[in-house]
GROMACS .gro file of C-alpha atoms in nm:
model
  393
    1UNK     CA    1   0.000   0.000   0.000
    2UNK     CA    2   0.291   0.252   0.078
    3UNK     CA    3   0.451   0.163  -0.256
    4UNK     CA    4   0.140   0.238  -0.424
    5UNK     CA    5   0.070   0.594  -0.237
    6UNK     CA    6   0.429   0.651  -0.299
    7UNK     CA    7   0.392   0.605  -0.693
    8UNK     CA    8   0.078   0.773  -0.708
    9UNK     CA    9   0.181   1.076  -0.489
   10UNK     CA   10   0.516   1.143  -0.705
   11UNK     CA   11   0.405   1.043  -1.059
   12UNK     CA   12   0.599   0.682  -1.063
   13UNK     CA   13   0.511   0.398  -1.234
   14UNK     CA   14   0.509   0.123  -0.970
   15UNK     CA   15   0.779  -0.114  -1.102
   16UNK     CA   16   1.017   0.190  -1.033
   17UNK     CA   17   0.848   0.273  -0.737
   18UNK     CA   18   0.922  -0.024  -0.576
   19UNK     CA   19   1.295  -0.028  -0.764
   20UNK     CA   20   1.414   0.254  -0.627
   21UNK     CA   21   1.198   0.227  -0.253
   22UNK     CA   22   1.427  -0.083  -0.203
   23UNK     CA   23   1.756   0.097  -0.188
   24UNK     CA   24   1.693   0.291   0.078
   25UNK     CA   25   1.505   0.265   0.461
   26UNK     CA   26   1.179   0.404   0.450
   27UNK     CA   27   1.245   0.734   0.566
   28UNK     CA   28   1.526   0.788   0.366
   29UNK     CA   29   1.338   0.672   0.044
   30UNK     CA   30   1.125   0.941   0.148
   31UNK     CA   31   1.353   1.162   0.106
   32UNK     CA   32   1.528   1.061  -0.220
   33UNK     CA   33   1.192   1.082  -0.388
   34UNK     CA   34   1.129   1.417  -0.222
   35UNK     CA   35   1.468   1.581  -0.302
   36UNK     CA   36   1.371   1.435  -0.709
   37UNK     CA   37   1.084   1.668  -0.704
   38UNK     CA   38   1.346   1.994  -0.639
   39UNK     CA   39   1.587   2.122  -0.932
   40UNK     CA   40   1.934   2.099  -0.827
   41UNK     CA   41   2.176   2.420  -0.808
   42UNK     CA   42   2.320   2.553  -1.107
   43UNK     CA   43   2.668   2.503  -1.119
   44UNK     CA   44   2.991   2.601  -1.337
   45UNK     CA   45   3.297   2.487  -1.409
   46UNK     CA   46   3.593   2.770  -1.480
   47UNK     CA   47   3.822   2.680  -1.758
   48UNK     CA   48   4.167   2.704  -1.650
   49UNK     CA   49   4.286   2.725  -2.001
   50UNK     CA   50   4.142   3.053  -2.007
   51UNK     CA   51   4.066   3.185  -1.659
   52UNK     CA   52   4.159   3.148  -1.252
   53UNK     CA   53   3.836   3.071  -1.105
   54UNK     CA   54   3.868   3.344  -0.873
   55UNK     CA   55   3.900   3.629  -1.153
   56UNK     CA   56   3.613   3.456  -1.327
   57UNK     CA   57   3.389   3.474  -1.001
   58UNK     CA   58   3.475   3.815  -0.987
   59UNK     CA   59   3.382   3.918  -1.367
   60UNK     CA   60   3.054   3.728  -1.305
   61UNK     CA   61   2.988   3.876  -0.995
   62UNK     CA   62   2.997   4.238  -1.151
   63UNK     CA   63   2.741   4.115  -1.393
   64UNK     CA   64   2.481   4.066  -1.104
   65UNK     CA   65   2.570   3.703  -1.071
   66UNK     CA   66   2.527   3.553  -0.674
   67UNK     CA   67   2.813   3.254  -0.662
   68UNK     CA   68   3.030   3.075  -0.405
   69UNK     CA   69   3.263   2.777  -0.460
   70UNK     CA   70   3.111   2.450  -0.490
   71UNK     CA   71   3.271   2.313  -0.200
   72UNK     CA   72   3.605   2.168  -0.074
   73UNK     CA   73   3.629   1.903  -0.321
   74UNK     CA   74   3.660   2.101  -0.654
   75UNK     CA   75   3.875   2.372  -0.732
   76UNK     CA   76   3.723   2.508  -1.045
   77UNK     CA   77   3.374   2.484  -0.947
   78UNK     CA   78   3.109   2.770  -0.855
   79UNK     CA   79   2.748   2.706  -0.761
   80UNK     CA   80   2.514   3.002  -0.888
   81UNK     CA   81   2.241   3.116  -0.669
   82UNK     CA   82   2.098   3.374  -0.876
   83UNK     CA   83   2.156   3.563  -1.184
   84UNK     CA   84   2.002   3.902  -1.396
   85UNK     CA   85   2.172   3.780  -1.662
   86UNK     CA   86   2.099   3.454  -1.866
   87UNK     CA   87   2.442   3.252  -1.736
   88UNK     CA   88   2.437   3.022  -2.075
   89UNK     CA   89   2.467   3.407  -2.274
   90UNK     CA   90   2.744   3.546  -2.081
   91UNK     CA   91   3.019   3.730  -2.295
   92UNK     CA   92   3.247   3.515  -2.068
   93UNK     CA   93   2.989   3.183  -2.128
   94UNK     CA   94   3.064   3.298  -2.491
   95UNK     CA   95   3.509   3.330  -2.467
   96UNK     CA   96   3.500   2.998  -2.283
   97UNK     CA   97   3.560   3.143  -1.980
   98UNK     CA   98   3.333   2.857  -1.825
   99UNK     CA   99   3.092   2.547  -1.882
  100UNK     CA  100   2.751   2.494  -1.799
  101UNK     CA  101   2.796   2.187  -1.619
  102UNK     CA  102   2.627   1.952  -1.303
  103UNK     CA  103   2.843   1.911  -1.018
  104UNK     CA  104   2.795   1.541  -1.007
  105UNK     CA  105   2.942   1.524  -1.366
  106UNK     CA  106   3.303   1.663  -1.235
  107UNK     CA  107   3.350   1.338  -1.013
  108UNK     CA  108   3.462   1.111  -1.316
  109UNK     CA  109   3.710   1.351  -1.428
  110UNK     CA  110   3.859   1.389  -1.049
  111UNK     CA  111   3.857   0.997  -1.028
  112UNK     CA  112   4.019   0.954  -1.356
  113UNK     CA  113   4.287   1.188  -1.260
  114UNK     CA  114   4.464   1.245  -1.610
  115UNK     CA  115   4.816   1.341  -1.628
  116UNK     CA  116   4.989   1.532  -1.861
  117UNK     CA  117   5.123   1.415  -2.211
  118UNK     CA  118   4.856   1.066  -2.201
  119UNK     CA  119   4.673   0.923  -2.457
  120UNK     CA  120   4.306   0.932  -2.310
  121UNK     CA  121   3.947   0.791  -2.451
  122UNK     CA  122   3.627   0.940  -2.325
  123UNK     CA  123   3.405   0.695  -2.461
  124UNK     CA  124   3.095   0.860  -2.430
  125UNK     CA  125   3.186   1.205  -2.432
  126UNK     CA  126   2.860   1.438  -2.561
  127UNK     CA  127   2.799   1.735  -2.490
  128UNK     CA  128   3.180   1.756  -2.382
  129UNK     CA  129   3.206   1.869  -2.018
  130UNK     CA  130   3.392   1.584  -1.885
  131UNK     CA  131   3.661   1.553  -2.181
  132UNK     CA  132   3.677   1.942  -2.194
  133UNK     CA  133   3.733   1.907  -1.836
  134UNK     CA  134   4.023   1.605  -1.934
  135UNK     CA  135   4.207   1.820  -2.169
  136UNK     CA  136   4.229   2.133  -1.869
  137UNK     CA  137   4.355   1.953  -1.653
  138UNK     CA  138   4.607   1.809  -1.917
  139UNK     CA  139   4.692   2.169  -1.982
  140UNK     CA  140   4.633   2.094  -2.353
  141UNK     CA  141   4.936   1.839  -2.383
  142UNK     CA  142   4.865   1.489  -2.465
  143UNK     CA  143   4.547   1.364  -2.680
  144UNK     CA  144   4.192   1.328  -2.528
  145UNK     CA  145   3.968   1.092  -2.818
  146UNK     CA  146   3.629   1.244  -2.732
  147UNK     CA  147   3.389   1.005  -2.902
  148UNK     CA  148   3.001   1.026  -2.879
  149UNK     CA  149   2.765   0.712  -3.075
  150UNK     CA  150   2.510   0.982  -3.179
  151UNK     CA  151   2.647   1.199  -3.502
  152UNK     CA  152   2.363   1.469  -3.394
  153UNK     CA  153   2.549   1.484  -3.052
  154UNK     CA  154   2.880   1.539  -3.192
  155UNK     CA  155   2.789   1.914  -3.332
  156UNK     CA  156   2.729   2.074  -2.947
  157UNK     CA  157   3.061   1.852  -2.839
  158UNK     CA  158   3.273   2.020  -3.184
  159UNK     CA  159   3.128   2.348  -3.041
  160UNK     CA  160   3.230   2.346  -2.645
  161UNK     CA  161   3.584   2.146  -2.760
  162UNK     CA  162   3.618   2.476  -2.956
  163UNK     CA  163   3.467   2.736  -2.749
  164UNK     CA  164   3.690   2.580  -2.429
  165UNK     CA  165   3.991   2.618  -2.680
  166UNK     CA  166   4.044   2.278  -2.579
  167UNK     CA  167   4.382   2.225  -2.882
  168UNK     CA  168   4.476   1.839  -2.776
  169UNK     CA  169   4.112   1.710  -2.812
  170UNK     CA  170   3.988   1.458  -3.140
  171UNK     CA  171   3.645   1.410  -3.188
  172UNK     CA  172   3.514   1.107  -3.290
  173UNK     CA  173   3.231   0.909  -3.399
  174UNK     CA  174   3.142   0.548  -3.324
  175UNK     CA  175   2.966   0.309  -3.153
  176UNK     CA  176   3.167   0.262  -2.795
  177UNK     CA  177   3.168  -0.092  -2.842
  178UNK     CA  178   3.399  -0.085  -3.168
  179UNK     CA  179   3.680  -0.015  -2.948
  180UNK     CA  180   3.930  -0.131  -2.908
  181UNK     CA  181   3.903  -0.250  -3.272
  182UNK     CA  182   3.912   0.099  -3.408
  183UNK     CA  183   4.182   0.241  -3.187
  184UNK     CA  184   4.330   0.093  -2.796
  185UNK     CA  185   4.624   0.149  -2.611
  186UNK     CA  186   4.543   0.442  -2.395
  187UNK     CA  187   4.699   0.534  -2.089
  188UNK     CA  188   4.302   0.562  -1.911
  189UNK     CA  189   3.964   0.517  -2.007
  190UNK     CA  190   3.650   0.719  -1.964
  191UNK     CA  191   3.289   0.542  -1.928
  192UNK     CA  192   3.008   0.756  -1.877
  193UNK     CA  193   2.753   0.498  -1.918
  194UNK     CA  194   2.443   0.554  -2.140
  195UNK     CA  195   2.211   0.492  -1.826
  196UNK     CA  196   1.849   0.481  -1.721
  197UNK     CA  197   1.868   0.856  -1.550
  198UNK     CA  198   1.702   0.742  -1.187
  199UNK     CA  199   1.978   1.011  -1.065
  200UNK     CA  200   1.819   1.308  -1.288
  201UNK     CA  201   1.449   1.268  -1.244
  202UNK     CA  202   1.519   1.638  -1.093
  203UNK     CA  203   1.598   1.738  -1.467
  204UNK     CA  204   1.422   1.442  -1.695
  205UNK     CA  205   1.096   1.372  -1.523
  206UNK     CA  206   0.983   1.147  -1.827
  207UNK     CA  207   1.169   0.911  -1.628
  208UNK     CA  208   0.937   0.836  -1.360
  209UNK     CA  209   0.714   0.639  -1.584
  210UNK     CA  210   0.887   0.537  -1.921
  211UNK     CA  211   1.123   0.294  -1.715
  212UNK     CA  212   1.018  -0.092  -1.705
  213UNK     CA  213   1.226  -0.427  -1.664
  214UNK     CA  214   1.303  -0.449  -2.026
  215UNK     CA  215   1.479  -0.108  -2.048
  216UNK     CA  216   1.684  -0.226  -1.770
  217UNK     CA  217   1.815  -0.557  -1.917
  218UNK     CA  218   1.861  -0.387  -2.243
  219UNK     CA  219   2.076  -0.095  -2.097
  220UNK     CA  220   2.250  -0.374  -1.848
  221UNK     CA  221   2.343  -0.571  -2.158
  222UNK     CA  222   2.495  -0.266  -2.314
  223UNK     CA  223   2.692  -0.167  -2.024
  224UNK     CA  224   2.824  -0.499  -1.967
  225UNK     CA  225   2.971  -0.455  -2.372
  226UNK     CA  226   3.108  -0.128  -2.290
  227UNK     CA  227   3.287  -0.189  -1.983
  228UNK     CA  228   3.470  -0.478  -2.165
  229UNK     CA  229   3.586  -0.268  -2.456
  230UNK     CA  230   3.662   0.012  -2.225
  231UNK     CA  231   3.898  -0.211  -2.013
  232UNK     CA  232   3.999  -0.385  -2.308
  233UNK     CA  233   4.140  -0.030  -2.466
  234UNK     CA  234   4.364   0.036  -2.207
  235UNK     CA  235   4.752  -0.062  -2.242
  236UNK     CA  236   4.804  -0.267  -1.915
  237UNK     CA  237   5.201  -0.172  -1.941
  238UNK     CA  238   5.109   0.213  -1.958
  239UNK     CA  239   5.374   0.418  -1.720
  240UNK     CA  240   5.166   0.672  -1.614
  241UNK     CA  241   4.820   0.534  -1.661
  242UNK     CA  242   4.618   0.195  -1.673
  243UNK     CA  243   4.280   0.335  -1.568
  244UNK     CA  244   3.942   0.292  -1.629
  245UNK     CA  245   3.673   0.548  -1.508
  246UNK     CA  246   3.321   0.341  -1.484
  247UNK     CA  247   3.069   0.602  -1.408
  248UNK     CA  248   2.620   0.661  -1.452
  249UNK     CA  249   2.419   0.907  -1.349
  250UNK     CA  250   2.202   0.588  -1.188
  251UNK     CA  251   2.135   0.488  -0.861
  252UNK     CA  252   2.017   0.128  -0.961
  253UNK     CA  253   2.234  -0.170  -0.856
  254UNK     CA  254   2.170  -0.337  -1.183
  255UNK     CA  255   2.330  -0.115  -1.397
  256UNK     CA  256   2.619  -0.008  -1.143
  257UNK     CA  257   2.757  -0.253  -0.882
  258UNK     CA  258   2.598  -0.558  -1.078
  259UNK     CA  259   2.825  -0.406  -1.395
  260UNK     CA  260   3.136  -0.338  -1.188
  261UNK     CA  261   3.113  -0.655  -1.072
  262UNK     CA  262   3.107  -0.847  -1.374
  263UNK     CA  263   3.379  -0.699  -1.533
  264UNK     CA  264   3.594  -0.812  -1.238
  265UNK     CA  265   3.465  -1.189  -1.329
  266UNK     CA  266   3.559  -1.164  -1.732
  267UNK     CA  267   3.830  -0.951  -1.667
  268UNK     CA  268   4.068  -1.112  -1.382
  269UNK     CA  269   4.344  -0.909  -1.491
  270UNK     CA  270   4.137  -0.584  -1.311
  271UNK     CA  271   4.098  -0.451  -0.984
  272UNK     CA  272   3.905  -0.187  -0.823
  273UNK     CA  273   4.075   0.079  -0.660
  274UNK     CA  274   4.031   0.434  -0.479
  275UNK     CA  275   3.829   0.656  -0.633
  276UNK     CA  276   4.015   0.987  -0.518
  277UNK     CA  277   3.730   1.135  -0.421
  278UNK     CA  278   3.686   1.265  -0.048
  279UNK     CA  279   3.316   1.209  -0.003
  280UNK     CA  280   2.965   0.992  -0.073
  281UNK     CA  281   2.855   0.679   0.019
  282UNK     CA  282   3.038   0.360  -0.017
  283UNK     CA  283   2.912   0.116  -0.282
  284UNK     CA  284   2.744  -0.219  -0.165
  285UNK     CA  285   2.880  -0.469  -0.108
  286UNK     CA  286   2.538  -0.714  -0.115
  287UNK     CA  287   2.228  -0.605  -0.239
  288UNK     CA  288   1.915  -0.855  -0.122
  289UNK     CA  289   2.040  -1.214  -0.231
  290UNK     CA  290   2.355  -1.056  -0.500
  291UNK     CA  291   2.614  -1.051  -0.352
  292UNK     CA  292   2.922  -0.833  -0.494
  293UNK     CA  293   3.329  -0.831  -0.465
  294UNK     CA  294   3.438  -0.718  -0.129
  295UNK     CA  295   3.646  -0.419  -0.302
  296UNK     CA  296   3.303  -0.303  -0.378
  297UNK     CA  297   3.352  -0.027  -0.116
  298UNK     CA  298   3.591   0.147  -0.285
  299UNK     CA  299   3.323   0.273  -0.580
  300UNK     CA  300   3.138   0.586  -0.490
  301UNK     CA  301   2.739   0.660  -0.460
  302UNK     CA  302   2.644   1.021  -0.451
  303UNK     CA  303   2.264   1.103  -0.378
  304UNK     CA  304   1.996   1.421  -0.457
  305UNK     CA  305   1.913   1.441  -0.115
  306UNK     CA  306   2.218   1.354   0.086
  307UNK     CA  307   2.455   1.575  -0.155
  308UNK     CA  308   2.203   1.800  -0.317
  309UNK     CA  309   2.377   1.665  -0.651
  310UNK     CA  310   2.211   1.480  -0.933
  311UNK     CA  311   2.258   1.053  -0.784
  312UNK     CA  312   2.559   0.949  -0.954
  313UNK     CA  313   2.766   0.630  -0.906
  314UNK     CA  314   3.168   0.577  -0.938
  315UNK     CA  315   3.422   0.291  -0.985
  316UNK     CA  316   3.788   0.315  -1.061
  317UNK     CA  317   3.980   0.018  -1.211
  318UNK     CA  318   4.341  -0.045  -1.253
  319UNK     CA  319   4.448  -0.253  -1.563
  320UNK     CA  320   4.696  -0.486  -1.485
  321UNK     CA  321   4.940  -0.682  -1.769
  322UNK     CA  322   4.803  -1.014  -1.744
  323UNK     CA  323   5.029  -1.277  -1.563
  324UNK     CA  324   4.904  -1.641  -1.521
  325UNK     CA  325   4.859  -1.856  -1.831
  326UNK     CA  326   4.481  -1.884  -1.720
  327UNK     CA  327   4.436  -1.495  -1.672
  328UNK     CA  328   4.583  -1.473  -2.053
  329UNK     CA  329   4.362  -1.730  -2.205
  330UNK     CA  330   4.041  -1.576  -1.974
  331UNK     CA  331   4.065  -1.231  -2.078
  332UNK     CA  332   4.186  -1.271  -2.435
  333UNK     CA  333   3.852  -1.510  -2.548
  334UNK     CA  334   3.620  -1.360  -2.706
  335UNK     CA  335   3.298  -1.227  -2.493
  336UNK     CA  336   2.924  -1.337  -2.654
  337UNK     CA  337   2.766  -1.068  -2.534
  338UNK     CA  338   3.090  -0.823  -2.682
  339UNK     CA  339   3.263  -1.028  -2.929
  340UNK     CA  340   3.596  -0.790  -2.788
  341UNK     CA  341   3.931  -0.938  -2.709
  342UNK     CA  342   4.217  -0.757  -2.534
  343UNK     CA  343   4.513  -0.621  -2.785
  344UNK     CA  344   4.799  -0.810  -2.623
  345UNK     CA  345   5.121  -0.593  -2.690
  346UNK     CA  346   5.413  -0.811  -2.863
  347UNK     CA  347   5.499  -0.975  -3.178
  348UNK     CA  348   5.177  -1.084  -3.355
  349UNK     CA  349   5.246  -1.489  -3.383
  350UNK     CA  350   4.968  -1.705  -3.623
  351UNK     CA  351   4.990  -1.496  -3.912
  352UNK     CA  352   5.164  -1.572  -4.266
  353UNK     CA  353   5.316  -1.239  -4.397
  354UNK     CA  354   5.364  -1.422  -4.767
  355UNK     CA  355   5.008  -1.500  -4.773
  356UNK     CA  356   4.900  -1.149  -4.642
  357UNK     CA  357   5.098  -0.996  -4.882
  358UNK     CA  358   4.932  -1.176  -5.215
  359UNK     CA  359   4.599  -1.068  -5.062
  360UNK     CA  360   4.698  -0.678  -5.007
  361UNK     CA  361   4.855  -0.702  -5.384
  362UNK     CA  362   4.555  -0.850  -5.538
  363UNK     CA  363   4.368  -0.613  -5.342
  364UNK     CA  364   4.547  -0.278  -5.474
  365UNK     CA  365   4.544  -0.418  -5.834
  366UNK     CA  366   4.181  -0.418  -5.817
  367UNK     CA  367   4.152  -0.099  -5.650
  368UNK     CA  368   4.393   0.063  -5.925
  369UNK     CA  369   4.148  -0.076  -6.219
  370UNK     CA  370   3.825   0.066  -6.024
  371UNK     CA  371   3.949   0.425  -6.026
  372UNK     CA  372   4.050   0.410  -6.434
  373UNK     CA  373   3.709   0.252  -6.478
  374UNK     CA  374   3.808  -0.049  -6.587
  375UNK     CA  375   3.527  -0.334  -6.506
  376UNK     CA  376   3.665  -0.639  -6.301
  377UNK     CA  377   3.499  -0.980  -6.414
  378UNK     CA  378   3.380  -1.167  -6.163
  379UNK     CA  379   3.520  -1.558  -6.095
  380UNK     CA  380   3.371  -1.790  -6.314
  381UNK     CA  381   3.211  -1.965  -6.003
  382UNK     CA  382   3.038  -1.644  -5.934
  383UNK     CA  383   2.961  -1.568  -6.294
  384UNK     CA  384   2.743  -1.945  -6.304
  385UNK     CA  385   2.547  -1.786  -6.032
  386UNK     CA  386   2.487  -1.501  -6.239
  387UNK     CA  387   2.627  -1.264  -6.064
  388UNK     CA  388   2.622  -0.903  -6.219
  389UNK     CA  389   2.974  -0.774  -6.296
  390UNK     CA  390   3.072  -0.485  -6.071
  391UNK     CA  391   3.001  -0.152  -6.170
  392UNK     CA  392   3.265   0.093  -6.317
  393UNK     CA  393   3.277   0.402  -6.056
   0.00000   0.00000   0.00000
């Protein structure tokens, strides 16, 4: 019966309802669907390619802007109170002075910690506040691949890389589970899982009833793929690096610690470690009858109404070279659900150059006729089929 008031006082569907009621004790599931019915502060980031956060407080505090730092944990961040200006319109919004951007959505970045001169991936990277946030700290040395699935989304990312004069950032276009066939080696990984959004029904209140059990097994299916290939496109042997950032804007167990912890099963090579960052709650180590590694702890939960942020989960990995013959074979076999393997650094062994070589030759010949025009006749086998010739180009 509580369930049901619950749902039908905040606008839930029950399956959620009930979902989301379990993570927490009554009265604090109170509050976390209270706290989802208030808008979260505005917040900024300054861009220390361009501005000290202090002189940019100041500039936007002669506009008639009402700021204070975000708190302890972030040095570039300032939470707006009010404004008689529109902040997103700000000659200094406009210079790249600063981004429009949720203070939950700095965490990642502080837990990936990037260093100077790395090769970095943020795998899901529109509309660009966490790589633009990579490639400051970076000091625009090094290479951040900021790579969104959507082609629409990659316009607004092209435009804040640009505005942030962000110089050492590529932007990119795939699906996040191509990698690491496309391109792997990088010193650290960024996941910002594609997620349900039970963390932003502050922002998104579509939320409270387009969610059912199928959306959560599809998106758990997908972030079990990612995860792989984001682990799998890190170079173990990296002297700086060998991280992966695993982070949602979720608070469900299925599509965080249930995630986390299956990458530590296919992947035995990994290991969770500190996140870096100073606060939230510890991640579970059981949930009901799962029950999870007992490094678990070390990922990070953030919640609307404990941290007035968006809910927001975090897990740090380290990559390490795999040792034992059984680790090799484990993480090198290609995943079902992924079909990704990890690039093993080395000579390549299996592979006969003289044969490779007649196919690349025959290949170019070909490719040489096509552009003069030239028709290529099919094999006779394929001609008895009657297939059509290919077309000159």
């Amino acid at each position: 019966q509580l369930l049901r008031d619950i749902a039908s006082y905040y606008g839930y569907n029950e399956f959620l309802t009930e979902k989301l009621f379990n993570l927490f004790s009554v009265s604090e599931a109170i509050e976390f669907f209270e706290a989802n019915e208030v808008p979260r502060p505005v917040t900024i980031r300054a861009n220390t390619l361009r501005i000290r956060r202090r002189d940019l407080a100041q500039a936007l505090i002669n506009r008639g802007v009402t700021l204070e730092p975000i708190g302890k944990w972030s040095n570039v961040g300032l939470q707006v109170f009010e404004s008689t200006v529109p902040i997103g319109a700000t000659p200094e919004y406009l210079a790249g002075h600063y981004m429009l951007q949720a203070a939950s959505s700095f965490l990642p970045v502080i837990a990936l910690a990037p260093e100077g001169n790395e090769r970095i991936l943020d795998m899901a990277s529109a509309p660009g506040g966490k790589a633009t946030y990579i490639s400051a700290l970076m000091r625009n040395t090094g290479i951040v691949f900021a790579n969104d699935a959507n082609k629409a989304r990659t316009k607004s990312l092209t435009a804040n890389v640009h505005r942030m004069g962000c110089k050492n950032v590529v932007v990119c276009n795939y699906d996040g589970r191509e990698f690491p066939k496309v391109m792997g080696g990088f010193d650290r990984v960024l996941l910002d899982s594609p997620c349900s959004g039970t963390g932003v029904i502050s922002k998104d209140p579509s939320v409270k009833l387009s969610k059912s059990e199928k959306d959560f097994q599809l998106l758990g299916d997908l972030q079990r793929q990612l995860i792989l290939c984001a682990i799998d496109s890190v170079n173990p042997e990296s002297k700086t690096g060998g991280y992966v950032t695993y982070s949602t804007c979720s608070v469900t167990v299925d599509e965080n610690e249930a995630v986390v912890d299956y990458a530590l099963r296919k992947r035995p090579n990994v290991e969770l470690v500190d996140t870096g960052i100073g606060f939230g709650v510890d991640g579970f180590t059981n949930y009901r009858e799962k029950k999870f590694s007992k490094d678990m702890h070390l990922t990070k939960r953030f919640y609307p109404h404990v941290h007035n942020m968006d809910g927001f989960f975090v897990a740090k990995f380290r990559v390490n070279k795999p040792t034992r013959k059984k680790d090799v074979q484990k993480s090198t076999e290609v995943d079902a659900a992924t079909e990704s393997a990890v690039v093993e650094p080395g000579p390549l062994t299996g592979f006969d150059a003289e044969e490779d070589q007649a196919i690349i030759d025959k290949w170019e010949r070909q490719h040489v006729l096509k552009t003069k025009g030239i028709k290529i006749r099919p094999k006779a086998n394929n001609a008895a089929k009657g297939s059509p010739a290919v077309p000159a180009h």
